[in-house]
PDB file of C-alpha atoms in Angstrom:
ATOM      1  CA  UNK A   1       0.000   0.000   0.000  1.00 59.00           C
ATOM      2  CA  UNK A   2       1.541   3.359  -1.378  1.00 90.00           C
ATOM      3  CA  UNK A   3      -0.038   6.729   0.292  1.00 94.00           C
ATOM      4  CA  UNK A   4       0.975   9.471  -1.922  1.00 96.00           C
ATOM      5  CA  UNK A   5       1.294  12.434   0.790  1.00 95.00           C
ATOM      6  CA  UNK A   6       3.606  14.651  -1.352  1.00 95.00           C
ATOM      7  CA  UNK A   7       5.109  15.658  -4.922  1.00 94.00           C
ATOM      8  CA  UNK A   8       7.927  12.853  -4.880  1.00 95.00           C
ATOM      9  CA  UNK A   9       5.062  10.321  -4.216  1.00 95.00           C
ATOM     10  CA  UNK A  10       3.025  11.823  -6.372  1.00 96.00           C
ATOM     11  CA  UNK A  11       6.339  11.254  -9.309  1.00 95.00           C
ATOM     12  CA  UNK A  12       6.700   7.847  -7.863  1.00 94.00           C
ATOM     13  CA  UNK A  13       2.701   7.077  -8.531  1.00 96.00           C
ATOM     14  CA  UNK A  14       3.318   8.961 -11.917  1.00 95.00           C
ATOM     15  CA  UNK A  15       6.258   6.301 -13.101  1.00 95.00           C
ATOM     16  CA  UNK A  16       5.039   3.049 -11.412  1.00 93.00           C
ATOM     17  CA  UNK A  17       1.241   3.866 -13.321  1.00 95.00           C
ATOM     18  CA  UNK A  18       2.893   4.721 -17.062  1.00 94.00           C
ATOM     19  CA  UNK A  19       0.739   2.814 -19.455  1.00 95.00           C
ATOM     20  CA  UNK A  20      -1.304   1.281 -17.522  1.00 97.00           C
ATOM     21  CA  UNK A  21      -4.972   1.743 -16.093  1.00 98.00           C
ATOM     22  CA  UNK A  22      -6.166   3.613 -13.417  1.00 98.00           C
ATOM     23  CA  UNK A  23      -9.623   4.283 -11.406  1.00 98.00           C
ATOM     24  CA  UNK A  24      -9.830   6.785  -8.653  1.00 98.00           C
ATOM     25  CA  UNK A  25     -12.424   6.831  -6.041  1.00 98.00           C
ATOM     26  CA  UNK A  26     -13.728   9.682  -4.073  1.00 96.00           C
ATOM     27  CA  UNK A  27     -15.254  10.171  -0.682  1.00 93.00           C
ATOM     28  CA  UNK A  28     -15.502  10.309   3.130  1.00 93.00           C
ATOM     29  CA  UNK A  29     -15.295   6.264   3.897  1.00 94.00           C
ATOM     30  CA  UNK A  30     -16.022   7.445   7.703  1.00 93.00           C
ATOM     31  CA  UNK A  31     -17.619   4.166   8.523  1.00 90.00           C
ATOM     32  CA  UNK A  32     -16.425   1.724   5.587  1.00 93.00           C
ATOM     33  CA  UNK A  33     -19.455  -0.839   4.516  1.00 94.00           C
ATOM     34  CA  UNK A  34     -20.403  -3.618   2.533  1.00 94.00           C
ATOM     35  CA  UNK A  35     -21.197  -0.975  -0.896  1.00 94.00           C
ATOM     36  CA  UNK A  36     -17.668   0.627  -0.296  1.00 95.00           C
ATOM     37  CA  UNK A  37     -15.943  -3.011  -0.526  1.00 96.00           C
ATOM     38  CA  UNK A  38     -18.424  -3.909  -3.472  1.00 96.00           C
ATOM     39  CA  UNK A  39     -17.468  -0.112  -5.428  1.00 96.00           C
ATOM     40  CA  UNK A  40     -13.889  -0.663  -4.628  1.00 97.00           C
ATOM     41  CA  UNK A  41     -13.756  -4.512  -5.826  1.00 97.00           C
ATOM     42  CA  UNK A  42     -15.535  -3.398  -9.425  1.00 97.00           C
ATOM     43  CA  UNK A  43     -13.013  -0.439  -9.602  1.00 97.00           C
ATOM     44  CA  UNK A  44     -10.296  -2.708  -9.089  1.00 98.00           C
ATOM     45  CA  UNK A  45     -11.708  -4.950 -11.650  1.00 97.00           C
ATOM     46  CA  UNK A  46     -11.682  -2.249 -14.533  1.00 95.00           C
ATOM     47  CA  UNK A  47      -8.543  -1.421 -14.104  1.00 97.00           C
ATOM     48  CA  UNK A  48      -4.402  -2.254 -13.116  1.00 98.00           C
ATOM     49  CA  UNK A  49      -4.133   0.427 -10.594  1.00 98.00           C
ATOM     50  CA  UNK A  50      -6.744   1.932  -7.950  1.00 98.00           C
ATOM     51  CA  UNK A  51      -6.279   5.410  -6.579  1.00 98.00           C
ATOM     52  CA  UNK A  52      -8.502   6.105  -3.146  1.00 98.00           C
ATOM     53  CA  UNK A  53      -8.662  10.029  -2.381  1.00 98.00           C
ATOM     54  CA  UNK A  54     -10.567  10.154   0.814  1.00 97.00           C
ATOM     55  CA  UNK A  55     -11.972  13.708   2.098  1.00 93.00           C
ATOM     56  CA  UNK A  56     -10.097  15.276   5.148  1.00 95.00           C
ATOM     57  CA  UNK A  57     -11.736  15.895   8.220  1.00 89.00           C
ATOM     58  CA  UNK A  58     -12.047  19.843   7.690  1.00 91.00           C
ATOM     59  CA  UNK A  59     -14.336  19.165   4.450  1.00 88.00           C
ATOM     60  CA  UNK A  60     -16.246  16.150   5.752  1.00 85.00           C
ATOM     61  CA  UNK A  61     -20.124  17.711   5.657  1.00 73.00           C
ATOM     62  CA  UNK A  62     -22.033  14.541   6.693  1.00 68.00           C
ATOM     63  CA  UNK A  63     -23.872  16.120  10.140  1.00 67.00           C
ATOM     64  CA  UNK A  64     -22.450  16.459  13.772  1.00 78.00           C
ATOM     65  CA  UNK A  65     -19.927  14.778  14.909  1.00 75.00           C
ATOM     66  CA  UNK A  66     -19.234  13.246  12.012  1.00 79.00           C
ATOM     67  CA  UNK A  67     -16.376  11.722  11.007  1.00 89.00           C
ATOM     68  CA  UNK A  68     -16.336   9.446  13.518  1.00 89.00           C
ATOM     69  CA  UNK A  69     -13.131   8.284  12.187  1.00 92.00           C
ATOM     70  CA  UNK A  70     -10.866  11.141  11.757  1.00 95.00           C
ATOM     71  CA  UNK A  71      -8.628  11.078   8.776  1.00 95.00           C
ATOM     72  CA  UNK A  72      -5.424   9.404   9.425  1.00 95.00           C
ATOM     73  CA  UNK A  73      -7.636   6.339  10.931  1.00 96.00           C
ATOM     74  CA  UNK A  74      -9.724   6.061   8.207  1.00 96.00           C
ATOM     75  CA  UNK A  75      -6.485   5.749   5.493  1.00 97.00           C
ATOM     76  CA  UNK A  76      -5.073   3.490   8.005  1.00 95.00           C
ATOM     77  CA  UNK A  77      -7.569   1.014   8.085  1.00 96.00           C
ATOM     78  CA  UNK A  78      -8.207   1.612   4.006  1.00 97.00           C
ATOM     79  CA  UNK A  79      -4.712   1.067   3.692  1.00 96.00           C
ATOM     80  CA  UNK A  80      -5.491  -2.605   5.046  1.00 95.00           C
ATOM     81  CA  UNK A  81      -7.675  -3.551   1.995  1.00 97.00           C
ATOM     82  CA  UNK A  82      -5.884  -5.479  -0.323  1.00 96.00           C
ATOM     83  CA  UNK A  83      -7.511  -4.637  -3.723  1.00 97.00           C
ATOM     84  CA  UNK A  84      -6.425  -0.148  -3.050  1.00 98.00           C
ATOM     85  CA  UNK A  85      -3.231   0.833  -4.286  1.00 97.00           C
ATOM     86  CA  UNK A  86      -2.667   3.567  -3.602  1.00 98.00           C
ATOM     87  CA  UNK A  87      -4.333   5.922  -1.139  1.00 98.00           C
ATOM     88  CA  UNK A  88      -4.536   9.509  -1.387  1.00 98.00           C
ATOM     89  CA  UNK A  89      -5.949  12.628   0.961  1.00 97.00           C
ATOM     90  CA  UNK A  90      -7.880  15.239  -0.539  1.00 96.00           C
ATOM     91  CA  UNK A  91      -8.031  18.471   1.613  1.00 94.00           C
ATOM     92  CA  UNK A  92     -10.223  20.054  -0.905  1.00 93.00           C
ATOM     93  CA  UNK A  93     -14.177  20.692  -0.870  1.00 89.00           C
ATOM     94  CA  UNK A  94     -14.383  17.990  -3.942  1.00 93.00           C
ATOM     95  CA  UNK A  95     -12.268  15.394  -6.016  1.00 96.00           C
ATOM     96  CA  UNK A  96     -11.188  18.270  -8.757  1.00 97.00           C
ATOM     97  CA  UNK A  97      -7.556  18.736  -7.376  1.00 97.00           C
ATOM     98  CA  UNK A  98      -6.669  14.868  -7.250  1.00 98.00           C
ATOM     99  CA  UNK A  99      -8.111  14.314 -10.333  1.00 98.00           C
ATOM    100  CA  UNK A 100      -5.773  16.734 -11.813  1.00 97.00           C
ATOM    101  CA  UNK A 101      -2.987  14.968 -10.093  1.00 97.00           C
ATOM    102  CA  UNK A 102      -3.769  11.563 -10.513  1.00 98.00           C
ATOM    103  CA  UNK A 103      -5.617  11.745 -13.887  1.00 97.00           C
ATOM    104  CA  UNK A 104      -7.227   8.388 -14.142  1.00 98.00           C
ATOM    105  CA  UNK A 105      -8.736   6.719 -16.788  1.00 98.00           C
ATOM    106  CA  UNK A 106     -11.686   5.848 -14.799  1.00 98.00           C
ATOM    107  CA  UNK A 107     -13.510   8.154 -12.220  1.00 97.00           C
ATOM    108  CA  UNK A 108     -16.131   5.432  -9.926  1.00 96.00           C
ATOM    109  CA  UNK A 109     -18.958   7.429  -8.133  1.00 92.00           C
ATOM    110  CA  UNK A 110     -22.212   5.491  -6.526  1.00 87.00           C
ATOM    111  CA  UNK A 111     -25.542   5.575  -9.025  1.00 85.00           C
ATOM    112  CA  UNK A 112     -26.829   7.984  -6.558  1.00 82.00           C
ATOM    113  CA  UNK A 113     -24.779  10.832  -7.822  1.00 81.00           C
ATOM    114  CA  UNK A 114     -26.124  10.172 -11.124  1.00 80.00           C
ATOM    115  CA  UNK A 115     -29.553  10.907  -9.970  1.00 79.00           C
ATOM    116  CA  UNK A 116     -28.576  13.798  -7.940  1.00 79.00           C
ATOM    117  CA  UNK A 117     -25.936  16.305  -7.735  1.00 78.00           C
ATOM    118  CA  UNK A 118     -27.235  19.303  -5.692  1.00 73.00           C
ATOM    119  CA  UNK A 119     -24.006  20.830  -5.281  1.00 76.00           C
ATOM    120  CA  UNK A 120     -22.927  20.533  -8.802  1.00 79.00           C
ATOM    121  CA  UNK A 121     -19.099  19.345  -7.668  1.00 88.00           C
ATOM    122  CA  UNK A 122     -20.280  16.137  -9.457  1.00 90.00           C
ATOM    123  CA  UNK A 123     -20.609  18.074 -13.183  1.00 90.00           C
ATOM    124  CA  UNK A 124     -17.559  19.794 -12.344  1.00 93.00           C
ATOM    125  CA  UNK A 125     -15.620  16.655 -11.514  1.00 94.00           C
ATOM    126  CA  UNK A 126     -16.731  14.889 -14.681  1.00 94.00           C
ATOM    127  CA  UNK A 127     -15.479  18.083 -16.579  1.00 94.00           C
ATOM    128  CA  UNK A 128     -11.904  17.762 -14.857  1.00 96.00           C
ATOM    129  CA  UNK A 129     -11.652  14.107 -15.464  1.00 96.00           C
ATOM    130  CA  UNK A 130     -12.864  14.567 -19.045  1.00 95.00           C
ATOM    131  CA  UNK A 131     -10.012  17.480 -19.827  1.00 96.00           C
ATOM    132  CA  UNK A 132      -7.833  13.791 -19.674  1.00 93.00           C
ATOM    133  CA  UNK A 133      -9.893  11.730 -21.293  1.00 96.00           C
ATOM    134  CA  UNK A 134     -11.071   9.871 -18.499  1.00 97.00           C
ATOM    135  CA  UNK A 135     -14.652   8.604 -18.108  1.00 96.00           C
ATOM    136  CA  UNK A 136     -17.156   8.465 -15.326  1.00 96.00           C
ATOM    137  CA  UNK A 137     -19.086   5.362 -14.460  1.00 95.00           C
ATOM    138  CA  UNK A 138     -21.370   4.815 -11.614  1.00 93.00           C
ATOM    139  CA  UNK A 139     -21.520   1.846 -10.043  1.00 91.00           C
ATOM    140  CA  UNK A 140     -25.504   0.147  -8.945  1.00 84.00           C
ATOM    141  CA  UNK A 141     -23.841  -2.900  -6.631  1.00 71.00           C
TER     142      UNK A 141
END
């Protein structure tokens, strides 16, 4: 398990992912469940290398007292799942600065976003990933 916490990781994740094919996930993963495992397992599947960028503390928005996990236990125990790569924190309101550093070929969000972005950090996501040719796909596990 590779965390990429600064530029020379960020090279290192560059060189070791040349030609080959990457997803990225996105999210809080405060309380990791059974549809994480499933998302992260088809991600996996669809590609050779899978980037996790989880949301720090600061920018989690998911009601009081939440996270219950702060950040550096929740990559810690993600870092334990055999099928993520590479793990990544994203101290950021939404997935648009990763995705300009890790540029994957696949972006994995749960069918629910498809149905419903109220902020509209979805759209603007899709239009970062797509400046790289990547593609979106939401996942119905």
């Amino acid at each position: 398990m590779k965390i990429i916490r600064n530029n020379s990781d960020l090279v290192k994740f560059k060189k070791s992912s040349f030609d080959k094919k990457v997803s990225m996930c996105h999210g809080v993963f405060d309380i990791v469940h059974l549809g994480h495992i499933s998302h992260f397992n088809y991600a996996k599947k669809m590609s050779d290398i899978l980037v996790v960028s989880v949301t720090t503390d600061k920018f989690v928005n998911k009601g009081k007292d939440r996270p219950i996990f702060k950040i550096h236990q929740r990559i810690s125990f993600l870092s334990n799942l055999k099928m993520i790569d590479y793990l990544i924190m994203s101290n950021h309101e939404t997935a648009i600065n990763n995705l300009k550093k890790i540029k994957p070929n696949f972006y994995l969000k749960d069918y629910e976003y498809k149905k419903s972005d109220i902020t509209g950090n979805i759209s603007k996501e899709i239009n970062e990933l797509k400046k790289n040719n990547g593609r979106v796909i939401y996942t119905k596990l």
